[in-house]
Amino acid sequence: MPLFEALKKYHEKKVTPFDVPGHKHGKGLPELADFIGEKVLQVDVNSMKPLDFLNDPSSVIKEAQELAAQAFSADHCFFLVNGTTSAVQAMIMSTCNPGEKVILPRNAHKSAINGLILSGAQPVYIQPQINPQLGIAMGVTVESVELAIAENPDAKAVFIINPTYYGYTGNIREIVKLAHRHGMAVLVDEAHGAHFGFSDGLPQDAMSAGADMSSVSLHKTGGSLTQSSLLLMREGLIDPGKVRAIINLTQTTSASYLLMSSLDVARKSLATNGSENLQEILGISSWARESINAIDGLYAFGKELLDGKGVYNFDETKLGINVTGIGMTGFEAYDILRDEYNIQMELGDATNILAIISLGDAMDSVSKLVGALRDMAVRFGKEKIKIKTPPLKNPEVIVSPRNAFYGMKRTVKLSEAKGMICAESVMAYPPGIPIVAMGEKINEEMIEYIGFIKGQKTTLSGTKDPNVEYIEVLGY
């Protein structure tokens, strides 16, 4: 762990700092030091020769990145401290110039939409496969990618999600082969798949499938600190020098050594113990799914939904639970678990809740969740209900997200915005998938669903109006 070890050596030397940060090893923030520990602040340091420089690494950071590339079956790896958001944006900006097309599913994260704004790329949306019972989008089929390529042979890249938030994947290997036959780069949002390459019991990871770039949230399922991420790439269609230059456009010049060293440690942990640890986690997840499905009214979905197409594989560490059978929305169940049982779920949506089972979990914590769900179904359960699901069909894109972002705008009541072109994005976070994005025509279904979300007292973001009573549209 070259970077982590260098940071430990720095700490052991007890250096007297006259550089930034200004808290000077925590002495300037005694309350914070008392709460999180002095050692944490003593290694919250600035770039220097013994610790290398993230924007132009030549020693310990370079070596740590090379080890990560090897562990993740990539040719190059870039450490990121701006989260996978910056990785997704860098992928799109590295492959698409203004006006050029990128093929992507509409259930992409808002970071991909923002990448379109930054790059000026034109989206060609693919309709992901839909599960109407669960009210969620799944993966995309090889056939839908093939059709999009046939209709847009000038596209520069195909952008794929591997996996979706709920753990489902498409046939990534075949999609990669198809795109490469047409000279298109394959970019993969693998935010929730950092652990894929370390267990045979999980879906295939992007790099081993032959993708050109993938963005990996090591902090989500690999154990590094929140906001730390990896951008992986292979030689061929994309210039690594260009990628580094694009990353440096937006990445801080004051990168956190706490975040970077956590990437180094998490990589080592996965590379040395990942297979054994993940086998245990998969066993716990399987027990939890079986136990939850024995609770009347709850449905923990999994591999039974696989169809070899847009639902090609499934990550069993994603524990998605449909709660409509106990008369609840996912938003309600999410709040009840937090407020009544002191359990924090990853998300709640219109019909489901999601728990992520990761390397930091054990049987005791998962047993607590199963027990809480069993009790919740009895105490708070009602008759099964049909709940409004989000708009799941691709919207009509009128102008590119970039042109919408920079266009002339006016503010109108959301209730009166039907047929207008949206000039901002509206989303619940998580999952951060826009209900309506910049440049899209607003339809009645979008307006109704936003109203439903507001009624669930769920936080909506993306609009200037914090109450989402008004929305910005294009025009004078």
Tab-separated table of C-alpha atoms in Angstrom:
chain	number	residue	atom	x	y	z
A	1	MET	CA	0.000	0.000	0.000
A	2	PRO	CA	2.556	2.601	-1.153
A	3	LEU	CA	0.473	5.723	-0.567
A	4	PHE	CA	-0.927	4.601	2.774
A	5	GLU	CA	2.536	3.569	3.959
A	6	ALA	CA	4.022	6.911	2.907
A	7	LEU	CA	1.293	8.709	4.850
A	8	LYS	CA	2.082	6.645	7.949
A	9	LYS	CA	5.779	7.496	7.648
A	10	TYR	CA	4.918	11.185	7.411
A	11	HIS	CA	2.864	10.902	10.585
A	12	GLU	CA	5.663	9.103	12.446
A	13	LYS	CA	8.107	11.928	11.685
A	14	LYS	CA	5.958	14.430	13.626
A	15	VAL	CA	6.606	17.200	11.079
A	16	THR	CA	6.029	20.807	12.191
A	17	PRO	CA	3.659	22.207	9.523
A	18	PHE	CA	3.834	25.689	8.044
A	19	ASP	CA	1.791	24.707	5.004
A	20	VAL	CA	-1.940	24.270	4.550
A	21	PRO	CA	-4.430	23.080	5.778
A	22	GLY	CA	-4.761	25.783	8.360
A	23	HIS	CA	-5.917	23.600	11.233
A	24	LYS	CA	-2.258	22.458	11.578
A	25	HIS	CA	-2.707	18.789	12.414
A	26	GLY	CA	-5.957	19.501	14.249
A	27	LYS	CA	-4.620	22.009	16.764
A	28	GLY	CA	-6.816	24.720	15.293
A	29	LEU	CA	-9.989	22.587	15.569
A	30	PRO	CA	-9.905	20.996	19.032
A	31	GLU	CA	-13.651	20.209	19.078
A	32	LEU	CA	-13.388	18.279	15.814
A	33	ALA	CA	-10.194	16.567	16.976
A	34	ASP	CA	-11.923	15.456	20.174
A	35	PHE	CA	-14.797	13.994	18.189
A	36	ILE	CA	-13.074	12.233	15.288
A	37	GLY	CA	-9.624	11.731	16.792
A	38	GLU	CA	-6.387	13.671	16.601
A	39	LYS	CA	-4.678	11.172	14.286
A	40	VAL	CA	-7.267	11.728	11.559
A	41	LEU	CA	-6.476	15.448	11.445
A	42	GLN	CA	-2.742	14.840	11.763
A	43	VAL	CA	-2.800	13.039	8.414
A	44	ASP	CA	-5.162	15.510	6.749
A	45	VAL	CA	-2.246	17.080	4.903
A	46	ASN	CA	-1.355	18.869	1.692
A	47	SER	CA	0.542	17.598	-1.347
A	48	MET	CA	4.307	17.418	-0.878
A	49	LYS	CA	7.244	15.571	-2.418
A	50	PRO	CA	7.197	12.552	-0.042
A	51	LEU	CA	3.461	12.090	-0.622
A	52	ASP	CA	3.349	12.838	-4.367
A	53	PHE	CA	0.879	15.063	-6.280
A	54	LEU	CA	-2.432	13.699	-7.587
A	55	ASN	CA	-2.620	16.040	-10.582
A	56	ASP	CA	0.761	14.835	-11.882
A	57	PRO	CA	1.747	11.703	-9.934
A	58	SER	CA	5.287	10.351	-10.200
A	59	SER	CA	5.929	8.283	-7.054
A	60	VAL	CA	3.679	6.778	-4.373
A	61	ILE	CA	0.347	7.877	-5.903
A	62	LYS	CA	1.496	6.656	-9.319
A	63	GLU	CA	2.472	3.304	-7.821
A	64	ALA	CA	-0.827	3.034	-5.924
A	65	GLN	CA	-2.769	3.751	-9.124
A	66	GLU	CA	-0.785	1.115	-11.012
A	67	LEU	CA	-1.556	-1.476	-8.332
A	68	ALA	CA	-5.238	-0.562	-8.554
A	69	ALA	CA	-5.179	-0.898	-12.344
A	70	GLN	CA	-3.690	-4.368	-11.961
A	71	ALA	CA	-6.267	-5.387	-9.339
A	72	PHE	CA	-9.180	-4.194	-11.500
A	73	SER	CA	-7.863	-5.683	-14.789
A	74	ALA	CA	-7.291	-2.245	-16.340
A	75	ASP	CA	-4.379	-0.656	-18.183
A	76	HIS	CA	-4.685	2.648	-16.324
A	77	CYS	CA	-6.308	3.840	-13.117
A	78	PHE	CA	-6.917	7.389	-11.927
A	79	PHE	CA	-7.661	8.177	-8.277
A	80	LEU	CA	-10.525	10.620	-7.844
A	81	VAL	CA	-11.587	12.594	-4.779
A	82	ASN	CA	-14.636	14.228	-6.415
A	83	GLY	CA	-16.584	10.985	-6.342
A	84	THR	CA	-17.738	8.895	-9.286
A	85	THR	CA	-19.629	11.944	-10.517
A	86	SER	CA	-16.324	13.340	-11.765
A	87	ALA	CA	-15.396	9.962	-13.266
A	88	VAL	CA	-18.625	9.753	-15.271
A	89	GLN	CA	-18.171	13.305	-16.508
A	90	ALA	CA	-14.550	12.609	-17.456
A	91	MET	CA	-15.575	9.517	-19.458
A	92	ILE	CA	-18.062	11.455	-21.567
A	93	MET	CA	-15.769	14.466	-21.999
A	94	SER	CA	-12.881	12.190	-23.051
A	95	THR	CA	-14.829	10.617	-25.898
A	96	CYS	CA	-17.327	13.202	-27.142
A	97	ASN	CA	-16.779	16.688	-28.514
A	98	PRO	CA	-19.594	19.269	-28.654
A	99	GLY	CA	-22.394	18.075	-30.928
A	100	GLU	CA	-21.226	14.466	-31.088
A	101	LYS	CA	-23.582	11.670	-30.060
A	102	VAL	CA	-23.411	9.267	-27.131
A	103	ILE	CA	-25.857	6.373	-26.789
A	104	LEU	CA	-27.059	5.893	-23.218
A	105	PRO	CA	-30.034	4.645	-21.184
A	106	ARG	CA	-32.336	7.340	-19.824
A	107	ASN	CA	-32.125	5.869	-16.304
A	108	ALA	CA	-28.539	7.140	-16.091
A	109	HIS	CA	-27.475	9.073	-13.000
A	110	LYS	CA	-27.590	12.869	-13.030
A	111	SER	CA	-23.777	12.884	-13.337
A	112	ALA	CA	-24.172	11.557	-16.888
A	113	ILE	CA	-26.655	14.322	-17.733
A	114	ASN	CA	-24.201	16.858	-16.291
A	115	GLY	CA	-21.461	15.233	-18.371
A	116	LEU	CA	-23.554	15.969	-21.458
A	117	ILE	CA	-23.774	19.618	-20.403
A	118	LEU	CA	-20.028	19.890	-19.839
A	119	SER	CA	-19.071	18.107	-23.056
A	120	GLY	CA	-21.813	19.423	-25.303
A	121	ALA	CA	-22.544	15.869	-26.423
A	122	GLN	CA	-25.944	14.986	-27.822
A	123	PRO	CA	-27.765	12.127	-26.041
A	124	VAL	CA	-29.334	9.250	-27.933
A	125	TYR	CA	-31.438	7.544	-25.273
A	126	ILE	CA	-32.088	3.811	-25.183
A	127	GLN	CA	-35.199	2.549	-23.446
A	128	PRO	CA	-34.101	0.236	-20.638
A	129	GLN	CA	-36.134	-2.875	-19.968
A	130	ILE	CA	-38.913	-2.170	-17.452
A	131	ASN	CA	-40.337	-4.251	-14.621
A	132	PRO	CA	-43.846	-2.804	-14.153
A	133	GLN	CA	-44.526	-4.789	-10.963
A	134	LEU	CA	-41.541	-3.231	-9.183
A	135	GLY	CA	-41.756	0.084	-10.995
A	136	ILE	CA	-38.046	0.099	-11.831
A	137	ALA	CA	-35.868	0.187	-14.915
A	138	MET	CA	-33.543	-2.749	-15.480
A	139	GLY	CA	-30.634	-3.109	-17.920
A	140	VAL	CA	-30.644	-2.487	-21.660
A	141	THR	CA	-30.804	-5.292	-24.200
A	142	VAL	CA	-28.206	-6.013	-26.851
A	143	GLU	CA	-30.965	-5.534	-29.436
A	144	SER	CA	-31.822	-2.026	-28.218
A	145	VAL	CA	-28.153	-1.010	-28.401
A	146	GLU	CA	-27.881	-2.531	-31.864
A	147	LEU	CA	-30.900	-0.548	-33.070
A	148	ALA	CA	-29.527	2.701	-31.617
A	149	ILE	CA	-26.185	2.100	-33.338
A	150	ALA	CA	-27.911	1.334	-36.658
A	151	GLU	CA	-29.893	4.575	-36.423
A	152	ASN	CA	-26.877	6.589	-35.210
A	153	PRO	CA	-23.762	5.150	-36.890
A	154	ASP	CA	-21.937	8.421	-36.210
A	155	ALA	CA	-22.203	8.050	-32.409
A	156	LYS	CA	-18.854	8.145	-30.630
A	157	ALA	CA	-19.652	6.080	-27.560
A	158	VAL	CA	-22.094	3.745	-25.845
A	159	PHE	CA	-22.693	4.414	-22.142
A	160	ILE	CA	-23.889	1.490	-20.000
A	161	ILE	CA	-24.926	1.102	-16.349
A	162	ASN	CA	-23.425	-1.994	-14.703
A	163	PRO	CA	-25.337	-2.606	-12.454
A	164	THR	CA	-28.477	-0.547	-11.950
A	165	TYR	CA	-29.097	0.794	-8.459
A	166	TYR	CA	-31.077	-2.360	-7.671
A	167	GLY	CA	-28.313	-4.660	-8.920
A	168	TYR	CA	-29.455	-5.770	-12.378
A	169	THR	CA	-27.190	-5.833	-15.444
A	170	GLY	CA	-27.473	-6.306	-19.173
A	171	ASN	CA	-25.228	-8.559	-21.245
A	172	ILE	CA	-22.239	-6.266	-21.002
A	173	ARG	CA	-19.788	-8.505	-22.867
A	174	GLU	CA	-22.004	-8.692	-25.956
A	175	ILE	CA	-22.751	-4.966	-25.828
A	176	VAL	CA	-19.001	-4.240	-25.745
A	177	LYS	CA	-18.390	-6.514	-28.751
A	178	LEU	CA	-21.231	-4.870	-30.664
A	179	ALA	CA	-20.046	-1.320	-30.005
A	180	HIS	CA	-16.438	-2.135	-30.850
A	181	ARG	CA	-17.465	-3.657	-34.187
A	182	HIS	CA	-18.763	-0.187	-35.049
A	183	GLY	CA	-15.725	1.662	-33.718
A	184	MET	CA	-17.553	3.093	-30.690
A	185	ALA	CA	-16.021	3.360	-27.246
A	186	VAL	CA	-17.854	1.710	-24.344
A	187	LEU	CA	-18.173	3.746	-21.148
A	188	VAL	CA	-19.531	2.030	-18.038
A	189	ASP	CA	-21.043	3.569	-14.944
A	190	GLU	CA	-19.991	0.906	-12.453
A	191	ALA	CA	-20.685	3.003	-9.370
A	192	HIS	CA	-22.332	0.067	-7.621
A	193	GLY	CA	-20.063	-2.661	-9.011
A	194	ALA	CA	-16.684	-2.033	-7.366
A	195	HIS	CA	-16.701	-5.575	-5.974
A	196	PHE	CA	-17.670	-7.403	-9.180
A	197	GLY	CA	-14.183	-8.447	-10.256
A	198	PHE	CA	-13.403	-10.203	-6.978
A	199	SER	CA	-15.999	-12.978	-6.884
A	200	ASP	CA	-17.259	-15.551	-9.371
A	201	GLY	CA	-20.669	-15.256	-7.727
A	202	LEU	CA	-21.201	-11.710	-9.014
A	203	PRO	CA	-21.944	-10.231	-12.461
A	204	GLN	CA	-19.069	-9.540	-14.831
A	205	ASP	CA	-17.153	-6.316	-14.300
A	206	ALA	CA	-16.650	-3.804	-17.098
A	207	MET	CA	-12.893	-4.121	-17.533
A	208	SER	CA	-12.892	-7.908	-17.887
A	209	ALA	CA	-15.774	-7.539	-20.364
A	210	GLY	CA	-13.539	-5.375	-22.577
A	211	ALA	CA	-15.007	-1.926	-21.876
A	212	ASP	CA	-12.846	1.094	-22.661
A	213	MET	CA	-13.546	3.021	-19.457
A	214	SER	CA	-15.419	2.437	-16.224
A	215	SER	CA	-16.141	4.628	-13.233
A	216	VAL	CA	-16.027	2.745	-9.950
A	217	SER	CA	-17.377	3.990	-6.612
A	218	LEU	CA	-14.946	2.103	-4.429
A	219	HIS	CA	-16.512	3.858	-1.445
A	220	LYS	CA	-19.950	2.348	-2.130
A	221	THR	CA	-19.171	-1.370	-2.072
A	222	GLY	CA	-15.380	-1.617	-1.790
A	223	GLY	CA	-14.719	-0.012	1.584
A	224	SER	CA	-12.911	3.261	0.830
A	225	LEU	CA	-14.021	6.574	2.318
A	226	THR	CA	-17.043	8.449	0.980
A	227	GLN	CA	-16.210	10.591	-2.070
A	228	SER	CA	-13.219	8.447	-3.146
A	229	SER	CA	-13.470	6.755	-6.508
A	230	LEU	CA	-11.564	5.175	-9.395
A	231	LEU	CA	-11.608	5.826	-13.125
A	232	LEU	CA	-10.383	2.736	-14.980
A	233	MET	CA	-9.434	2.493	-18.653
A	234	ARG	CA	-7.803	0.251	-21.201
A	235	GLU	CA	-5.486	1.190	-24.055
A	236	GLY	CA	-6.939	1.495	-27.527
A	237	LEU	CA	-9.699	3.901	-28.476
A	238	ILE	CA	-9.006	6.541	-25.821
A	239	ASP	CA	-5.817	8.492	-25.069
A	240	PRO	CA	-4.881	8.250	-21.364
A	241	GLY	CA	-3.066	11.595	-21.614
A	242	LYS	CA	-6.292	13.262	-22.710
A	243	VAL	CA	-8.165	11.604	-19.845
A	244	ARG	CA	-5.649	12.930	-17.323
A	245	ALA	CA	-5.954	16.443	-18.787
A	246	ILE	CA	-9.754	16.321	-18.576
A	247	ILE	CA	-9.713	15.043	-14.995
A	248	ASN	CA	-7.443	17.937	-14.070
A	249	LEU	CA	-9.975	20.420	-15.464
A	250	THR	CA	-12.348	19.744	-12.595
A	251	GLN	CA	-10.468	17.811	-9.910
A	252	THR	CA	-9.113	19.751	-6.969
A	253	THR	CA	-5.411	20.562	-6.695
A	254	SER	CA	-5.723	19.963	-2.943
A	255	ALA	CA	-6.655	16.293	-2.930
A	256	SER	CA	-7.422	14.674	0.423
A	257	TYR	CA	-4.841	12.129	1.528
A	258	LEU	CA	-7.452	10.569	3.787
A	259	LEU	CA	-9.539	9.782	0.708
A	260	MET	CA	-6.642	8.708	-1.502
A	261	SER	CA	-5.016	6.464	1.104
A	262	SER	CA	-8.389	4.806	1.723
A	263	LEU	CA	-8.456	3.843	-1.963
A	264	ASP	CA	-5.045	2.244	-1.542
A	265	VAL	CA	-6.131	0.257	1.530
A	266	ALA	CA	-9.501	-0.787	0.048
A	267	ARG	CA	-7.793	-2.015	-3.124
A	268	LYS	CA	-5.403	-4.166	-1.104
A	269	SER	CA	-8.267	-5.572	0.960
A	270	LEU	CA	-10.254	-6.564	-2.127
A	271	ALA	CA	-7.218	-7.990	-3.916
A	272	THR	CA	-6.102	-10.139	-0.978
A	273	ASN	CA	-9.308	-11.024	0.862
A	274	GLY	CA	-12.132	-10.003	-1.475
A	275	SER	CA	-13.051	-13.439	-2.783
A	276	GLU	CA	-13.310	-15.008	0.681
A	277	ASN	CA	-15.136	-12.037	2.222
A	278	LEU	CA	-17.601	-11.728	-0.640
A	279	GLN	CA	-18.448	-15.415	-0.448
A	280	GLU	CA	-19.511	-14.864	3.154
A	281	ILE	CA	-21.474	-11.716	2.265
A	282	LEU	CA	-23.293	-13.509	-0.553
A	283	GLY	CA	-24.293	-16.232	1.892
A	284	ILE	CA	-25.681	-13.660	4.338
A	285	SER	CA	-27.539	-11.895	1.534
A	286	SER	CA	-29.067	-15.157	0.345
A	287	TRP	CA	-30.276	-15.931	3.891
A	288	ALA	CA	-31.766	-12.451	4.228
A	289	ARG	CA	-33.618	-12.671	0.910
A	290	GLU	CA	-35.087	-16.056	1.798
A	291	SER	CA	-36.090	-14.840	5.277
A	292	ILE	CA	-37.748	-11.679	3.982
A	293	ASN	CA	-39.698	-13.601	1.359
A	294	ALA	CA	-41.181	-15.675	4.192
A	295	ILE	CA	-42.745	-12.467	5.609
A	296	ASP	CA	-46.312	-12.076	4.359
A	297	GLY	CA	-46.605	-9.065	2.026
A	298	LEU	CA	-42.883	-8.452	1.432
A	299	TYR	CA	-41.011	-9.433	-1.729
A	300	ALA	CA	-37.197	-9.393	-1.849
A	301	PHE	CA	-36.520	-9.716	-5.558
A	302	GLY	CA	-33.511	-11.415	-7.106
A	303	LYS	CA	-32.335	-13.836	-9.779
A	304	GLU	CA	-35.808	-15.219	-10.439
A	305	LEU	CA	-36.340	-12.170	-12.697
A	306	LEU	CA	-33.419	-12.980	-15.020
A	307	ASP	CA	-34.450	-13.344	-18.655
A	308	GLY	CA	-31.130	-13.400	-20.549
A	309	LYS	CA	-31.829	-9.983	-22.079
A	310	GLY	CA	-32.112	-6.666	-20.222
A	311	VAL	CA	-32.167	-8.637	-16.970
A	312	TYR	CA	-29.071	-10.685	-17.759
A	313	ASN	CA	-27.511	-10.963	-14.305
A	314	PHE	CA	-28.004	-9.803	-10.736
A	315	ASP	CA	-25.838	-8.704	-7.810
A	316	GLU	CA	-27.207	-10.544	-4.778
A	317	THR	CA	-25.618	-8.080	-2.356
A	318	LYS	CA	-28.324	-5.593	-3.413
A	319	LEU	CA	-31.312	-6.352	-1.214
A	320	GLY	CA	-34.293	-4.702	-2.891
A	321	ILE	CA	-37.644	-5.216	-1.162
A	322	ASN	CA	-41.056	-4.441	-2.626
A	323	VAL	CA	-43.386	-3.224	0.158
A	324	THR	CA	-46.651	-2.635	-1.690
A	325	GLY	CA	-47.950	-5.941	-0.324
A	326	ILE	CA	-48.081	-4.412	3.178
A	327	GLY	CA	-49.853	-1.297	1.914
A	328	MET	CA	-46.840	1.043	1.943
A	329	THR	CA	-44.795	3.102	-0.410
A	330	GLY	CA	-41.050	2.629	-0.264
A	331	PHE	CA	-40.810	6.189	1.031
A	332	GLU	CA	-42.991	5.304	4.022
A	333	ALA	CA	-41.085	2.110	4.808
A	334	TYR	CA	-37.765	3.945	4.539
A	335	ASP	CA	-38.906	6.514	7.124
A	336	ILE	CA	-40.395	3.924	9.473
A	337	LEU	CA	-37.211	1.842	9.513
A	338	ARG	CA	-35.170	4.914	10.348
A	339	ASP	CA	-37.521	6.494	12.899
A	340	GLU	CA	-38.886	3.384	14.648
A	341	TYR	CA	-36.025	0.887	14.328
A	342	ASN	CA	-32.916	3.077	13.968
A	343	ILE	CA	-32.063	1.399	10.660
A	344	GLN	CA	-30.841	3.479	7.733
A	345	MET	CA	-31.701	2.051	4.321
A	346	GLU	CA	-29.938	3.100	1.126
A	347	LEU	CA	-33.125	4.411	-0.464
A	348	GLY	CA	-36.868	4.223	-0.713
A	349	ASP	CA	-38.796	4.783	-3.924
A	350	ALA	CA	-42.469	4.595	-4.848
A	351	THR	CA	-42.717	0.831	-4.342
A	352	ASN	CA	-39.437	-0.474	-2.911
A	353	ILE	CA	-36.695	-0.044	-0.326
A	354	LEU	CA	-33.071	-1.002	-0.839
A	355	ALA	CA	-30.429	-2.287	1.553
A	356	ILE	CA	-26.839	-2.654	0.384
A	357	ILE	CA	-25.035	-5.601	1.981
A	358	SER	CA	-21.288	-4.965	1.814
A	359	LEU	CA	-17.948	-6.117	3.208
A	360	GLY	CA	-18.623	-4.251	6.448
A	361	ASP	CA	-21.772	-6.237	7.232
A	362	ALA	CA	-22.191	-9.385	9.301
A	363	MET	CA	-25.033	-11.693	10.261
A	364	ASP	CA	-25.948	-9.697	13.370
A	365	SER	CA	-26.658	-6.445	11.500
A	366	VAL	CA	-28.562	-8.213	8.719
A	367	SER	CA	-30.558	-10.204	11.280
A	368	LYS	CA	-31.554	-6.912	12.902
A	369	LEU	CA	-32.870	-5.677	9.549
A	370	VAL	CA	-34.859	-8.869	8.928
A	371	GLY	CA	-36.347	-8.683	12.424
A	372	ALA	CA	-37.323	-5.052	11.926
A	373	LEU	CA	-39.017	-5.839	8.622
A	374	ARG	CA	-40.952	-8.666	10.222
A	375	ASP	CA	-42.131	-6.390	13.029
A	376	MET	CA	-42.882	-3.512	10.655
A	377	ALA	CA	-45.109	-5.721	8.510
A	378	VAL	CA	-47.198	-6.584	11.591
A	379	ARG	CA	-47.281	-3.174	13.286
A	380	PHE	CA	-47.654	-0.888	10.293
A	381	GLY	CA	-48.854	-3.150	7.501
A	382	LYS	CA	-52.141	-2.500	5.695
A	383	GLU	CA	-53.939	-3.994	2.722
A	384	LYS	CA	-51.981	-4.259	-0.494
A	385	ILE	CA	-52.161	-1.115	-2.593
A	386	LYS	CA	-51.326	-0.077	-6.137
A	387	ILE	CA	-48.885	2.823	-6.110
A	388	LYS	CA	-48.042	5.353	-8.784
A	389	THR	CA	-44.713	4.447	-10.362
A	390	PRO	CA	-42.266	6.892	-11.946
A	391	PRO	CA	-42.331	7.726	-15.655
A	392	LEU	CA	-40.304	4.873	-17.104
A	393	LYS	CA	-40.451	5.575	-20.828
A	394	ASN	CA	-37.879	7.713	-22.549
A	395	PRO	CA	-38.928	11.361	-22.711
A	396	GLU	CA	-38.840	13.488	-25.830
A	397	VAL	CA	-35.490	15.323	-26.130
A	398	ILE	CA	-35.984	18.640	-27.907
A	399	VAL	CA	-32.588	20.304	-27.404
A	400	SER	CA	-29.307	19.068	-25.970
A	401	PRO	CA	-28.786	19.388	-22.209
A	402	ARG	CA	-25.971	21.876	-22.855
A	403	ASN	CA	-28.131	24.157	-25.006
A	404	ALA	CA	-30.905	23.961	-22.422
A	405	PHE	CA	-28.473	24.850	-19.642
A	406	TYR	CA	-27.242	27.955	-21.469
A	407	GLY	CA	-30.526	28.915	-23.139
A	408	MET	CA	-32.863	31.775	-22.271
A	409	LYS	CA	-35.143	30.731	-19.424
A	410	ARG	CA	-38.341	31.751	-17.742
A	411	THR	CA	-40.100	30.459	-14.654
A	412	VAL	CA	-43.590	28.941	-14.778
A	413	LYS	CA	-45.813	27.016	-12.402
A	414	LEU	CA	-45.045	23.303	-12.617
A	415	SER	CA	-48.756	22.591	-12.960
A	416	GLU	CA	-48.823	24.721	-16.125
A	417	ALA	CA	-45.574	23.431	-17.687
A	418	LYS	CA	-46.995	20.609	-19.815
A	419	GLY	CA	-45.533	20.695	-23.342
A	420	MET	CA	-42.739	23.125	-22.417
A	421	ILE	CA	-39.009	22.362	-22.627
A	422	CYS	CA	-37.401	21.893	-19.246
A	423	ALA	CA	-34.380	24.070	-18.474
A	424	GLU	CA	-33.409	22.346	-15.213
A	425	SER	CA	-33.571	18.805	-13.855
A	426	VAL	CA	-35.877	17.382	-11.202
A	427	MET	CA	-34.934	14.273	-9.237
A	428	ALA	CA	-35.275	12.495	-5.927
A	429	TYR	CA	-31.904	11.655	-4.411
A	430	PRO	CA	-31.059	8.839	-4.080
A	431	PRO	CA	-31.163	7.424	-6.717
A	432	GLY	CA	-30.392	10.690	-8.536
A	433	ILE	CA	-32.064	9.697	-11.810
A	434	PRO	CA	-33.891	12.714	-13.267
A	435	ILE	CA	-37.664	12.525	-13.539
A	436	VAL	CA	-37.278	15.244	-16.146
A	437	ALA	CA	-33.925	16.519	-17.419
A	438	MET	CA	-32.776	19.657	-19.189
A	439	GLY	CA	-33.831	19.831	-22.820
A	440	GLU	CA	-36.763	17.407	-22.465
A	441	LYS	CA	-40.420	18.099	-23.095
A	442	ILE	CA	-42.425	18.087	-19.864
A	443	ASN	CA	-45.447	15.807	-20.004
A	444	GLU	CA	-48.440	15.224	-17.736
A	445	GLU	CA	-47.007	11.979	-16.340
A	446	MET	CA	-43.893	13.810	-15.118
A	447	ILE	CA	-45.937	16.546	-13.453
A	448	GLU	CA	-48.187	14.015	-11.707
A	449	TYR	CA	-45.268	11.946	-10.453
A	450	ILE	CA	-43.436	14.987	-9.087
A	451	GLY	CA	-46.640	15.861	-7.220
A	452	PHE	CA	-46.789	12.319	-5.838
A	453	ILE	CA	-43.152	12.498	-4.675
A	454	LYS	CA	-43.804	15.812	-2.936
A	455	GLY	CA	-46.774	14.250	-1.167
A	456	GLN	CA	-44.432	11.590	0.205
A	457	LYS	CA	-42.347	14.326	1.862
A	458	THR	CA	-39.308	13.159	-0.074
A	459	THR	CA	-36.579	15.625	-0.937
A	460	LEU	CA	-36.526	16.717	-4.546
A	461	SER	CA	-33.461	18.473	-5.931
A	462	GLY	CA	-32.251	20.181	-9.094
A	463	THR	CA	-34.641	23.115	-9.192
A	464	LYS	CA	-34.116	26.707	-8.129
A	465	ASP	CA	-37.446	26.588	-6.330
A	466	PRO	CA	-36.815	24.413	-3.249
A	467	ASN	CA	-40.527	23.615	-3.026
A	468	VAL	CA	-40.754	22.622	-6.713
A	469	GLU	CA	-43.928	24.639	-7.172
A	470	TYR	CA	-42.241	26.427	-10.073
A	471	ILE	CA	-39.881	25.176	-12.754
A	472	GLU	CA	-37.588	26.833	-15.291
A	473	VAL	CA	-38.373	26.294	-18.953
A	474	LEU	CA	-36.834	27.518	-22.161
A	475	GLY	CA	-38.199	30.679	-23.698
A	476	TYR	CA	-38.729	34.376	-23.033
